[in-house]
Tab-separated table of C-alpha atoms in Angstrom:
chain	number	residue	atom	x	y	z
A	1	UNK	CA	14.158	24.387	-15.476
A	2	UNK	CA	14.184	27.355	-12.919
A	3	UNK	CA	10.710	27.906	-13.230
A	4	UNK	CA	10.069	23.859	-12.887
A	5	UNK	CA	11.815	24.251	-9.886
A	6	UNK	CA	9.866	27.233	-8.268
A	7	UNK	CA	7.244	25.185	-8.931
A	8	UNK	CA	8.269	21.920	-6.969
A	9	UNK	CA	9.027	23.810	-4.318
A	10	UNK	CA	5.540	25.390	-4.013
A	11	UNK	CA	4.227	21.633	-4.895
A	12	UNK	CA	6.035	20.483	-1.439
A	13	UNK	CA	5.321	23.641	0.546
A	14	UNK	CA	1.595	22.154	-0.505
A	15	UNK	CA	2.255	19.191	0.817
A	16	UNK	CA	3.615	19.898	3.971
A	17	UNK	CA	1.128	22.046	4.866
A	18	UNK	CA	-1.407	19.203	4.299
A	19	UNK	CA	0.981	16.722	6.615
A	20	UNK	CA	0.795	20.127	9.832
A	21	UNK	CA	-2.601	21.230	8.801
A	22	UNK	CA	-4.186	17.954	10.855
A	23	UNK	CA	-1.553	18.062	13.478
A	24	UNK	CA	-2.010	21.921	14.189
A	25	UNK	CA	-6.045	20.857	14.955
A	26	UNK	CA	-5.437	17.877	16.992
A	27	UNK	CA	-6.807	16.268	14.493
A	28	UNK	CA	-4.181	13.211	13.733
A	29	UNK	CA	-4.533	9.648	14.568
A	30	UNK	CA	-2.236	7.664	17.409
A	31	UNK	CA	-1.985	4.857	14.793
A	32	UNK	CA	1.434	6.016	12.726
A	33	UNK	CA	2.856	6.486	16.372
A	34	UNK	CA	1.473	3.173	17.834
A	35	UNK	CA	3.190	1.708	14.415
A	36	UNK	CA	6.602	3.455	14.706
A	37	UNK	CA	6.423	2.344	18.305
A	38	UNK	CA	6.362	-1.167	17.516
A	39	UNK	CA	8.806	-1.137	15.051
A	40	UNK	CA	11.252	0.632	17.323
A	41	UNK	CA	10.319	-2.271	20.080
A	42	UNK	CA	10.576	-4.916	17.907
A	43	UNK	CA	14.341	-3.960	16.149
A	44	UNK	CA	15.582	-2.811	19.550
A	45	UNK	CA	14.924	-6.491	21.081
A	46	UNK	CA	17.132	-7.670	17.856
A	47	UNK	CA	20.023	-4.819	18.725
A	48	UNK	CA	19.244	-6.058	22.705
A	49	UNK	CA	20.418	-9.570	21.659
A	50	UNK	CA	23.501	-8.218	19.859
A	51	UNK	CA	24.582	-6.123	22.395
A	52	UNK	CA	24.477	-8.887	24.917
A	53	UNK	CA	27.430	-10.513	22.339
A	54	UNK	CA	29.981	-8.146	21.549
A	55	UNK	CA	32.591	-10.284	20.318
A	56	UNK	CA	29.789	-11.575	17.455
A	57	UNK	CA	28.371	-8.295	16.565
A	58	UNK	CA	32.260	-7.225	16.060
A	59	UNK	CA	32.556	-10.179	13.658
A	60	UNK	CA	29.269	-8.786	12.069
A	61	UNK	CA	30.219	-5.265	12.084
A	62	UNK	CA	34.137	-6.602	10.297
A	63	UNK	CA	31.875	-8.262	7.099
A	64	UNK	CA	29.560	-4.834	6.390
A	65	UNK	CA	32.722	-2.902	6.377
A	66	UNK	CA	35.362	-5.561	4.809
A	67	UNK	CA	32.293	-5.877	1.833
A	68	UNK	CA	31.641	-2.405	1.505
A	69	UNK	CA	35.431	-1.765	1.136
A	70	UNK	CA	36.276	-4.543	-1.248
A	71	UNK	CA	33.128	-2.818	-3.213
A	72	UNK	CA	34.652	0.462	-3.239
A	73	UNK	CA	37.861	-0.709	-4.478
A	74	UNK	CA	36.526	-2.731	-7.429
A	75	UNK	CA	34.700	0.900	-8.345
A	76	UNK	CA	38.365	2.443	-8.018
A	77	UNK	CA	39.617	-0.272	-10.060
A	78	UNK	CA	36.901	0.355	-13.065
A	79	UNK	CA	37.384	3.978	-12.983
A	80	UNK	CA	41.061	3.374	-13.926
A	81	UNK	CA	40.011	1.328	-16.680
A	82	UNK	CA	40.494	-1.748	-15.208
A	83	UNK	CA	38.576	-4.898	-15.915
A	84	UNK	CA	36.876	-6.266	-12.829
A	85	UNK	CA	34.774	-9.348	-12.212
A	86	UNK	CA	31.068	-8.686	-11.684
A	87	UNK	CA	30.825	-9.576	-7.670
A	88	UNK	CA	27.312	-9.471	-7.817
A	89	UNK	CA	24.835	-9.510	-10.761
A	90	UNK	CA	21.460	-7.699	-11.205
A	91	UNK	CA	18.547	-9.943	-10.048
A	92	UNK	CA	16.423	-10.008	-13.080
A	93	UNK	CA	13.207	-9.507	-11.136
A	94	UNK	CA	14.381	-6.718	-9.389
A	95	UNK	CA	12.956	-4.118	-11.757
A	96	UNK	CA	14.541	-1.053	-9.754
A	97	UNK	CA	17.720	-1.745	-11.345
A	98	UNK	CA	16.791	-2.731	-14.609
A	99	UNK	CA	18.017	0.176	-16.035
A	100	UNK	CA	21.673	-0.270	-17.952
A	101	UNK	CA	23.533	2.282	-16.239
A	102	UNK	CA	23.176	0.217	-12.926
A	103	UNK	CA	25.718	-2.248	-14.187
A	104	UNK	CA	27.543	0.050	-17.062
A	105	UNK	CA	28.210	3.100	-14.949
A	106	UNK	CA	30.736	2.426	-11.903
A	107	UNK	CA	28.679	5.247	-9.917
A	108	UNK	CA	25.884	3.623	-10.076
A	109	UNK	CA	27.500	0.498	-9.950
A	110	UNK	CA	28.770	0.762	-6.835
A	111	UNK	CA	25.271	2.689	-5.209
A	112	UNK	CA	23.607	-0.819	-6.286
A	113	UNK	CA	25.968	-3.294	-4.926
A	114	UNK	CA	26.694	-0.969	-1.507
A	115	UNK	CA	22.902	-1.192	-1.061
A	116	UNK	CA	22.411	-4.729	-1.978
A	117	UNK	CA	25.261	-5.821	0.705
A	118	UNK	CA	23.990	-3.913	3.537
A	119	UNK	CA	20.540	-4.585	2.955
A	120	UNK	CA	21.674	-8.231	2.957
A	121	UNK	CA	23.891	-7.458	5.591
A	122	UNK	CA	20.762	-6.319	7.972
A	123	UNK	CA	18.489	-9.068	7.290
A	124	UNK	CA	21.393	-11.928	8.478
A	125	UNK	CA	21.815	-9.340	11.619
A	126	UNK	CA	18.008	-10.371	12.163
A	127	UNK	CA	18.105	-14.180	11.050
A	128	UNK	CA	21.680	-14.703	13.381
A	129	UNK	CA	20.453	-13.561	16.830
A	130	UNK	CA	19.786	-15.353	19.574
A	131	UNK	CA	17.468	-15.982	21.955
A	132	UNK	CA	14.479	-14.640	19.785
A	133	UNK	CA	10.984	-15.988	19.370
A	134	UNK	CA	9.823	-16.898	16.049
A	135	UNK	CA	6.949	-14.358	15.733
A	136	UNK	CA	9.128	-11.372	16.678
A	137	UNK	CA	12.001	-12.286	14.297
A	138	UNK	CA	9.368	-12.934	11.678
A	139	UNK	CA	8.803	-9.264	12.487
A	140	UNK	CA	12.011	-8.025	12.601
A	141	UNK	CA	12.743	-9.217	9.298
A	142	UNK	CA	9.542	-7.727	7.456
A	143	UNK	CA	10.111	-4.164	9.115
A	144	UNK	CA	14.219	-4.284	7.860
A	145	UNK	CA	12.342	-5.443	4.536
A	146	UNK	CA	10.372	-2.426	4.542
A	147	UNK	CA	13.257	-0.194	5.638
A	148	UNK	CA	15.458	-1.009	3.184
A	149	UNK	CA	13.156	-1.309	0.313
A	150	UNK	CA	12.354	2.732	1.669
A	151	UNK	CA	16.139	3.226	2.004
A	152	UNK	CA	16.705	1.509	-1.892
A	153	UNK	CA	19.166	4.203	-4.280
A	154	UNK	CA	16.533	4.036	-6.913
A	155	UNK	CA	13.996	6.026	-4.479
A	156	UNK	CA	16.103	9.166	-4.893
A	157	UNK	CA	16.572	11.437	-7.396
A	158	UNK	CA	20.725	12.038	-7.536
A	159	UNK	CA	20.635	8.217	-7.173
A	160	UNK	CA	18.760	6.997	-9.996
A	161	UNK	CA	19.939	7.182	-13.405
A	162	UNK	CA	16.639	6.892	-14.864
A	163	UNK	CA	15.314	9.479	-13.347
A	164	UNK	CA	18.298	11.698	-13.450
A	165	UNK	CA	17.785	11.431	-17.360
A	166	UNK	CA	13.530	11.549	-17.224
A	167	UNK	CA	14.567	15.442	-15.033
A	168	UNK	CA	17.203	16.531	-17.630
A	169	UNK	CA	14.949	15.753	-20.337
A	170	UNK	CA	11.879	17.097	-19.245
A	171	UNK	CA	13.729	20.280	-17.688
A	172	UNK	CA	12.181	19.360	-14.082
A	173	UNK	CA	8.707	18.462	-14.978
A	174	UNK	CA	8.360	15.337	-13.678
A	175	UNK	CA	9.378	16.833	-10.510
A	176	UNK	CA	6.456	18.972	-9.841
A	177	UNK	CA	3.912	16.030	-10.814
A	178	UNK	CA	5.272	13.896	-8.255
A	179	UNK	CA	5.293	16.560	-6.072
A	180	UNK	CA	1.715	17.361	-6.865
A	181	UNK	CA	0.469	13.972	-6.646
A	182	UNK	CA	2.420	13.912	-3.200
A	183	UNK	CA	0.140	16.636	-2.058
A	184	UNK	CA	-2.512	15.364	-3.216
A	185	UNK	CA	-2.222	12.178	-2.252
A	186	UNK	CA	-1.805	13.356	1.343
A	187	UNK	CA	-4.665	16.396	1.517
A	188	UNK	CA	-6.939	12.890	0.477
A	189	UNK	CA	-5.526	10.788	3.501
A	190	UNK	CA	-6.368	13.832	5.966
A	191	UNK	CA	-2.431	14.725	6.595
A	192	UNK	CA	-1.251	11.121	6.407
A	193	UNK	CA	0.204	9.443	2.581
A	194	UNK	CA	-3.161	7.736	1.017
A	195	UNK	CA	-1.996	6.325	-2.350
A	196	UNK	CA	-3.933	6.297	-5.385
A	197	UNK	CA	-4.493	2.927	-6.606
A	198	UNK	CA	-5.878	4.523	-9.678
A	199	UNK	CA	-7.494	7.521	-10.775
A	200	UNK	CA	-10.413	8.360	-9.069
A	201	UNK	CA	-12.003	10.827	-11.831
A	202	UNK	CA	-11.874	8.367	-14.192
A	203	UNK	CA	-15.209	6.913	-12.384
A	204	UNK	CA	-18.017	7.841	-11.297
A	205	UNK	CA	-21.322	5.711	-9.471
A	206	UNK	CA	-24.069	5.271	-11.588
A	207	UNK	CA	-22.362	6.301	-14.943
A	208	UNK	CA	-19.165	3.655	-15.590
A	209	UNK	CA	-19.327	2.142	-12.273
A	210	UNK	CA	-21.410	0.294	-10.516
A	211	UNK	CA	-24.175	0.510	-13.623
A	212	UNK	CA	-26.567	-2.179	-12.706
A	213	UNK	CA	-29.772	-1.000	-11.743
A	214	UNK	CA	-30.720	-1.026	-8.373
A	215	UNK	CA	-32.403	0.188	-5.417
A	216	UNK	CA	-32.060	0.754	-1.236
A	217	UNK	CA	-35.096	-1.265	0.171
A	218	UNK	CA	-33.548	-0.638	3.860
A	219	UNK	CA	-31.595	2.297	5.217
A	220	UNK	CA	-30.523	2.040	9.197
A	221	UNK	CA	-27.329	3.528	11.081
A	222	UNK	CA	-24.955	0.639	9.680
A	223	UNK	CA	-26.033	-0.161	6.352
A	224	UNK	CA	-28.024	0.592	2.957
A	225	UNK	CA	-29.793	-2.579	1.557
A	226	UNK	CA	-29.651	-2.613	-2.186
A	227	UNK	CA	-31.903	-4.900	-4.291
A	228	UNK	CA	-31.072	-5.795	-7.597
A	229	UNK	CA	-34.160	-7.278	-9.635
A	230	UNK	CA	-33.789	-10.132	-11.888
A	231	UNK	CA	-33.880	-9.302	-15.911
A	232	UNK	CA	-35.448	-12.884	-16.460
A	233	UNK	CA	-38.792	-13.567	-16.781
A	234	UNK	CA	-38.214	-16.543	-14.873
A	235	UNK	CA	-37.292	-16.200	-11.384
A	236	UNK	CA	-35.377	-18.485	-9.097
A	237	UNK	CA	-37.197	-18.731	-5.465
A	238	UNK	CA	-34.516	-18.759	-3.347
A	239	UNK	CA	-32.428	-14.419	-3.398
A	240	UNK	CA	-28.868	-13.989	-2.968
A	241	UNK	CA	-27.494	-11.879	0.027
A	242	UNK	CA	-23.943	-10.390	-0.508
A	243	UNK	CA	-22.040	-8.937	2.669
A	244	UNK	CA	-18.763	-7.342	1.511
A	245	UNK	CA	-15.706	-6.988	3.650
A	246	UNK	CA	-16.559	-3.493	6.305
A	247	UNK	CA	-13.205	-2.413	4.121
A	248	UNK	CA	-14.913	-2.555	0.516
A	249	UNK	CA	-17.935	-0.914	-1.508
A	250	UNK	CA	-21.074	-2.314	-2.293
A	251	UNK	CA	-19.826	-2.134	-6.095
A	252	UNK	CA	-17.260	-4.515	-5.257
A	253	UNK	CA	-18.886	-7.028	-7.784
A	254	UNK	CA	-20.102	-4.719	-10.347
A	255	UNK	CA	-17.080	-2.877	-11.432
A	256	UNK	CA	-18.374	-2.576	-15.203
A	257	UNK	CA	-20.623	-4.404	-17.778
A	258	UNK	CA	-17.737	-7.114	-18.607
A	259	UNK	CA	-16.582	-7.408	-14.715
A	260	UNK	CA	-19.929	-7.573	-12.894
A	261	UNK	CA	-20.895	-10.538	-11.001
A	262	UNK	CA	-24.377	-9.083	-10.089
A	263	UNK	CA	-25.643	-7.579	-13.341
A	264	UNK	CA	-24.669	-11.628	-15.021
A	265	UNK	CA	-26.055	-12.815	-11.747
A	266	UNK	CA	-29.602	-10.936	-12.138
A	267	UNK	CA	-29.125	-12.584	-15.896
A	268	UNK	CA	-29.340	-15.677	-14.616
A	269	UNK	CA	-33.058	-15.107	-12.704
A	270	UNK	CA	-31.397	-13.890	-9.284
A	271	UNK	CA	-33.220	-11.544	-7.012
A	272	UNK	CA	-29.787	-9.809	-5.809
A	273	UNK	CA	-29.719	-8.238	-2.362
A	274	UNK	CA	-26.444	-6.663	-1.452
A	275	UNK	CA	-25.219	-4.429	1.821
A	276	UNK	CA	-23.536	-1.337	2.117
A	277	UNK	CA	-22.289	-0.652	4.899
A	278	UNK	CA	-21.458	2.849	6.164
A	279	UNK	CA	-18.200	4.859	6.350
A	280	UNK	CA	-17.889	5.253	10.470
A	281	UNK	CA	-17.037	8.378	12.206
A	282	UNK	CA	-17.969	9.123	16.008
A	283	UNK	CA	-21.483	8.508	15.995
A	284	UNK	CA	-20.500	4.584	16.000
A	285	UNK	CA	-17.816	4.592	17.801
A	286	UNK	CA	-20.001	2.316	20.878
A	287	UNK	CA	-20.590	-0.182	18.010
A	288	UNK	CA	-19.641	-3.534	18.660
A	289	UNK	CA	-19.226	-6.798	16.324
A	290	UNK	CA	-22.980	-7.561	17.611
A	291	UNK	CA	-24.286	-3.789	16.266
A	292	UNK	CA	-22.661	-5.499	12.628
A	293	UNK	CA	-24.584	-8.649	13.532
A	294	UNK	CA	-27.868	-7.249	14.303
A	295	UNK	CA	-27.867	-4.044	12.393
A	296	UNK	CA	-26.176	-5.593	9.890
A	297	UNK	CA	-26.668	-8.651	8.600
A	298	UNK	CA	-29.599	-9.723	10.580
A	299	UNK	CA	-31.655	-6.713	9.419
A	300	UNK	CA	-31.062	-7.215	5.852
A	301	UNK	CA	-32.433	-10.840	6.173
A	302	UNK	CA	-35.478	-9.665	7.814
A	303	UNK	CA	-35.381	-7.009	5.265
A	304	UNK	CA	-35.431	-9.713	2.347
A	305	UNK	CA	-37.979	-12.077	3.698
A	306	UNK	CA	-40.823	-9.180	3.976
A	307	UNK	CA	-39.599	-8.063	0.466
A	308	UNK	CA	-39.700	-11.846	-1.360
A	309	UNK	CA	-41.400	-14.021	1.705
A	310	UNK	CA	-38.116	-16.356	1.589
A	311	UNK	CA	-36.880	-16.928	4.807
A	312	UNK	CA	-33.735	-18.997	3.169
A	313	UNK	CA	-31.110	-17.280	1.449
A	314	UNK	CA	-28.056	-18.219	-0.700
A	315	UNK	CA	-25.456	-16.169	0.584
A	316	UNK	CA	-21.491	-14.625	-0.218
């Protein structure tokens, strides 16, 4: 365990200095503050309204306490052995308290009901004000969402029974994994928290992704044009041009053999044109929607018609 524990902590020194090492070179984006800015403007018109009614946000304040109490003394009341009523059961699709020991153990009995009330408790705070527009209420409600789901008993460690058991039986390991996919996690996002959807060296272009055969008929400061010839010795006229989403890869559609919509597409007698478009960084940063258009989109379909004389294209 103690040497599990030296190394978490060298795990999170690793990750914090990946969080400072961007912010010591000026290197950060405005958009986390822009974000936390908003949030603050958008609760603080909520707490505005509440202030403005102090005889109703008294009333409020009485039912988070007078719950939170009547909580505490059921867990009193269990701890002595007495029976008490469940107040509030488990919802079954909540699967952050699946665990037993959220409903067996009075502890952690109590941590899931406390949060569950004032979670509850901050989300009415949002629905009951007055004098709000729709769309910033709507907004209110999805940021005390997020902050409660952040805030939740099952995020931290002395909270959660499962993982109090999953650190006593693995003498701290799974500590310093988390901790190392924390750091690694944030050195990819360039100091701020990029989550893995998956592992990443798992795949690689060209080998077990994106295997379709392939090649760039037209390379300018926006995009790659791929072509994808047809496997069919007959060939339908008309090509197909696919434009992802700026957000996604050209591979989008040809994950693997089994999940690839342009290796059963060239199957099928396609001629298979699809864009890539490029990661941005300074160099584009005059680029406008009508750069996308015309450097885009526009070139690849001149691109196509001096590579298959169509001038029509089927297009996704």
């Amino acid at each position: 365990m103690a040497g599990n524990l030296a190394r978490l902590a060298e795990e999170a020194a690793r990750a914090t200095q990946a969080y400072l090492r961007p912010q010591l070179a000026g290197e950060t984006s405005s958009l986390a503050n822009v974000e936390l800015g908003e949030i603050a403007r958008t609760l603080g018109e909520v707490a505005e309204r509440w202030m403005g009614e102090p005889q109703r946000a008294l009333e409020a304040q009485a039912r988070l306490t007078n719950g939170l109490i009547g909580l505490w003394a059921d867990a009193l009341r269990r701890l002595q052995g007495e029976e008490v009523p469940p107040a509030q059961a488990p919802d079954p699709t909540d699967r952050r308290f699946k665990d037993p020991a959220w409903t067996q153990n009075p502890y952690f009995d109590f941590l899931r009901k406390s949060y569950v009330h004032a979670a509850k408790w901050a989300e009415d705070m949002v629905v009951e004000a007055k004098d709000i527009d729709p769309h910033t209420r709507h907004k209110a409600r999805f940021y005390v969402r997020q902050l409660a789901a952040a805030l939740s008993p099952s995020n931290f460690v002395a909270l959660n029974p499962e993982l109090i058991r999953a650190t006593i039986d693995e003498n701290g390991a799974n500590l310093v994994r988390g901790a190392r996919m924390l750091a690694e996690d944030v050195e990819a996002g360039g100091g701020e928290l990029s989550l893995r959807q998956t592992d990443a060296r798992n795949f690689e272009v060209g080998v077990n992704l994106a295997t379709t055969p392939g090649k760039v008929v037209l390379r300018n400061d926006l995009i790659e044009l791929i072509q994808y010839a047809p496997s069919t010795g007959t060939v339908l006229r008309r090509p197909l041009l696919i434009v992802p989403p700026w957000i996604n890869k050209f591979y989008i559609l040809d994950l693997n053999p089994e999940k690839s919509f342009i290796r059963w597409a060239v199957s099928q007698g396609v001629t298979v044109f699809v864009i890539s478009w490029v990661n941005p960084d300074s160099r584009h940063a005059s680029k406008g929607f009508d750069a996308y258009m015309k450097e885009g989109i526009f070139a690849a379909l001149d691109a196509i018609e001096m590579a298959t004389g169509e001038k029509k294209v089927s297009a996704i």
